[in-house]
mmCIF file of C-alpha atoms in Angstrom:
data_model
loop_
_atom_site.group_PDB
_atom_site.id
_atom_site.type_symbol
_atom_site.label_atom_id
_atom_site.label_comp_id
_atom_site.label_asym_id
_atom_site.label_seq_id
_atom_site.Cartn_x
_atom_site.Cartn_y
_atom_site.Cartn_z
ATOM 1 C CA UNK A 1 -0.162 10.295 18.136
ATOM 2 C CA UNK A 2 -3.455 11.986 18.963
ATOM 3 C CA UNK A 3 -6.527 12.448 16.775
ATOM 4 C CA UNK A 4 -8.839 10.507 14.510
ATOM 5 C CA UNK A 5 -7.832 7.418 12.575
ATOM 6 C CA UNK A 6 -8.319 6.942 8.840
ATOM 7 C CA UNK A 7 -10.653 4.125 7.839
ATOM 8 C CA UNK A 8 -9.367 2.603 4.613
ATOM 9 C CA UNK A 9 -12.852 1.299 3.800
ATOM 10 C CA UNK A 10 -14.081 4.916 3.616
ATOM 11 C CA UNK A 11 -11.301 6.178 1.319
ATOM 12 C CA UNK A 12 -12.364 4.510 -1.936
ATOM 13 C CA UNK A 13 -12.945 7.808 -3.758
ATOM 14 C CA UNK A 14 -9.839 9.594 -2.452
ATOM 15 C CA UNK A 15 -7.050 9.746 -5.038
ATOM 16 C CA UNK A 16 -4.236 11.746 -3.372
ATOM 17 C CA UNK A 17 -2.748 12.406 0.034
ATOM 18 C CA UNK A 18 0.325 13.830 1.777
ATOM 19 C CA UNK A 19 2.121 12.556 4.858
ATOM 20 C CA UNK A 20 2.300 15.523 7.269
ATOM 21 C CA UNK A 21 4.226 14.063 10.231
ATOM 22 C CA UNK A 22 7.140 11.838 11.046
ATOM 23 C CA UNK A 23 6.321 8.122 11.199
ATOM 24 C CA UNK A 24 6.777 6.699 14.698
ATOM 25 C CA UNK A 25 6.440 3.183 16.143
ATOM 26 C CA UNK A 26 3.432 2.891 18.421
ATOM 27 C CA UNK A 27 2.067 -0.022 20.454
ATOM 28 C CA UNK A 28 -0.803 -1.768 18.692
ATOM 29 C CA UNK A 29 -3.746 -3.668 20.124
ATOM 30 C CA UNK A 30 -2.290 -6.923 18.778
ATOM 31 C CA UNK A 31 0.312 -9.300 20.181
ATOM 32 C CA UNK A 32 3.102 -11.366 18.661
ATOM 33 C CA UNK A 33 2.872 -15.153 18.942
ATOM 34 C CA UNK A 34 5.100 -15.036 22.033
ATOM 35 C CA UNK A 35 2.650 -12.655 23.749
ATOM 36 C CA UNK A 36 4.792 -9.522 23.394
ATOM 37 C CA UNK A 37 3.195 -6.308 22.180
ATOM 38 C CA UNK A 38 3.216 -5.676 18.435
ATOM 39 C CA UNK A 39 4.171 -2.247 17.173
ATOM 40 C CA UNK A 40 2.757 -0.340 14.209
ATOM 41 C CA UNK A 41 4.313 2.506 12.226
ATOM 42 C CA UNK A 42 1.942 5.481 12.544
ATOM 43 C CA UNK A 43 1.951 8.900 10.872
ATOM 44 C CA UNK A 44 -0.535 11.686 10.150
ATOM 45 C CA UNK A 45 -1.882 11.892 6.596
ATOM 46 C CA UNK A 46 -3.844 14.707 4.960
ATOM 47 C CA UNK A 47 -6.200 13.145 2.431
ATOM 48 C CA UNK A 48 -7.374 15.240 -0.507
ATOM 49 C CA UNK A 49 -10.757 16.739 0.352
ATOM 50 C CA UNK A 50 -10.350 15.937 4.054
ATOM 51 C CA UNK A 51 -10.798 18.588 6.727
ATOM 52 C CA UNK A 52 -7.950 17.415 8.991
ATOM 53 C CA UNK A 53 -4.975 15.041 8.987
ATOM 54 C CA UNK A 54 -5.780 11.493 10.118
ATOM 55 C CA UNK A 55 -3.660 8.821 11.792
ATOM 56 C CA UNK A 56 -2.587 5.979 9.523
ATOM 57 C CA UNK A 57 -0.776 2.768 10.380
ATOM 58 C CA UNK A 58 1.514 2.239 7.390
ATOM 59 C CA UNK A 59 1.851 -1.325 6.110
ATOM 60 C CA UNK A 60 5.233 -2.775 5.131
ATOM 61 C CA UNK A 61 4.440 -2.526 1.414
ATOM 62 C CA UNK A 62 3.838 1.229 1.696
ATOM 63 C CA UNK A 63 6.917 1.728 3.894
ATOM 64 C CA UNK A 64 9.137 -0.153 1.443
ATOM 65 C CA UNK A 65 7.876 2.054 -1.419
ATOM 66 C CA UNK A 66 8.443 5.253 0.577
ATOM 67 C CA UNK A 67 11.958 4.143 1.540
ATOM 68 C CA UNK A 68 12.769 3.381 -2.105
ATOM 69 C CA UNK A 69 11.421 6.743 -3.269
ATOM 70 C CA UNK A 70 12.590 9.099 -0.503
ATOM 71 C CA UNK A 71 15.028 7.287 1.814
ATOM 72 C CA UNK A 72 14.824 5.688 5.264
ATOM 73 C CA UNK A 73 14.275 8.886 7.302
ATOM 74 C CA UNK A 74 10.488 9.266 7.594
ATOM 75 C CA UNK A 75 10.872 13.056 7.826
ATOM 76 C CA UNK A 76 11.791 12.892 4.122
ATOM 77 C CA UNK A 77 8.411 11.277 3.338
ATOM 78 C CA UNK A 78 6.500 14.392 4.394
ATOM 79 C CA UNK A 79 4.933 16.799 1.902
ATOM 80 C CA UNK A 80 5.016 14.622 -1.219
ATOM 81 C CA UNK A 81 1.803 13.901 -3.085
ATOM 82 C CA UNK A 82 1.032 10.192 -2.906
ATOM 83 C CA UNK A 83 -1.579 8.167 -4.761
ATOM 84 C CA UNK A 84 -4.124 6.474 -2.519
ATOM 85 C CA UNK A 85 -5.078 2.900 -3.336
ATOM 86 C CA UNK A 86 -7.282 0.577 -1.306
ATOM 87 C CA UNK A 87 -7.753 -3.161 -1.678
ATOM 88 C CA UNK A 88 -9.970 -5.682 0.070
ATOM 89 C CA UNK A 89 -7.847 -8.419 1.639
ATOM 90 C CA UNK A 90 -8.159 -11.134 4.264
ATOM 91 C CA UNK A 91 -6.081 -10.958 7.430
ATOM 92 C CA UNK A 92 -6.307 -13.981 9.716
ATOM 93 C CA UNK A 93 -9.515 -14.910 7.887
ATOM 94 C CA UNK A 94 -11.181 -11.510 8.357
ATOM 95 C CA UNK A 95 -12.076 -9.276 5.396
ATOM 96 C CA UNK A 96 -10.417 -5.859 5.787
ATOM 97 C CA UNK A 97 -9.471 -2.979 3.495
ATOM 98 C CA UNK A 98 -5.755 -2.347 3.056
ATOM 99 C CA UNK A 99 -4.482 1.170 2.363
ATOM 100 C CA UNK A 100 -1.459 1.847 0.173
ATOM 101 C CA UNK A 101 0.205 5.250 -0.269
ATOM 102 C CA UNK A 102 2.144 5.235 -3.531
ATOM 103 C CA UNK A 103 4.831 7.789 -4.504
ATOM 104 C CA UNK A 104 4.626 9.540 -7.870
ATOM 105 C CA UNK A 105 6.324 7.445 -10.549
ATOM 106 C CA UNK A 106 5.635 4.225 -8.623
ATOM 107 C CA UNK A 107 2.949 1.547 -8.891
ATOM 108 C CA UNK A 108 1.591 -1.318 -6.784
ATOM 109 C CA UNK A 109 2.035 -4.701 -8.431
ATOM 110 C CA UNK A 110 2.132 -8.322 -7.314
ATOM 111 C CA UNK A 111 5.504 -10.069 -7.192
ATOM 112 C CA UNK A 112 5.957 -13.616 -8.497
ATOM 113 C CA UNK A 113 4.821 -14.981 -5.111
ATOM 114 C CA UNK A 114 1.615 -12.917 -5.142
ATOM 115 C CA UNK A 115 2.743 -10.320 -2.567
ATOM 116 C CA UNK A 116 1.985 -6.647 -3.154
ATOM 117 C CA UNK A 117 5.055 -4.501 -3.815
ATOM 118 C CA UNK A 118 5.398 -0.824 -4.649
ATOM 119 C CA UNK A 119 8.045 -0.232 -7.291
ATOM 120 C CA UNK A 120 9.061 2.260 -9.942
ATOM 121 C CA UNK A 121 6.725 2.286 -12.936
ATOM 122 C CA UNK A 122 8.057 -0.026 -15.626
ATOM 123 C CA UNK A 123 10.492 -1.849 -13.360
ATOM 124 C CA UNK A 124 10.329 -5.611 -13.770
ATOM 125 C CA UNK A 125 8.841 -7.514 -10.841
ATOM 126 C CA UNK A 126 11.584 -9.214 -8.795
ATOM 127 C CA UNK A 127 14.193 -7.591 -11.032
ATOM 128 C CA UNK A 128 17.719 -8.166 -9.752
ATOM 129 C CA UNK A 129 19.790 -4.996 -9.904
ATOM 130 C CA UNK A 130 23.491 -5.312 -10.719
ATOM 131 C CA UNK A 131 24.399 -3.031 -7.800
ATOM 132 C CA UNK A 132 22.632 -5.436 -5.411
ATOM 133 C CA UNK A 133 24.785 -8.440 -6.373
ATOM 134 C CA UNK A 134 27.291 -9.457 -3.693
ATOM 135 C CA UNK A 135 30.143 -9.930 -6.201
#
């Protein structure tokens, strides 16, 4: 994917965005513990007020929310208005700004273990759905 990258730390005032490309795995600059190359899921996002779409590496929390809202095919994620939320976090001891893209009717909350999850508004955290039971 060509072009400029979004900087989450500069998106604090942006409220909405749309994914405008398919999400594809791309080699990252980081390595797994075994030395193999890590991959990141990258797409192009048009941020409200922005002049051009920017590259974004989607985190697992955002991907899980998009899958829940629109399905597993990333082509289905395109064109929907998404809320933009940023949060300062520490990754391997370094302070960074995380970017979350949240579908309409969804919210970012912390689960009972303190992990960020994107779920339908009003859904109970860690709620077990009857259809998910193995019996």
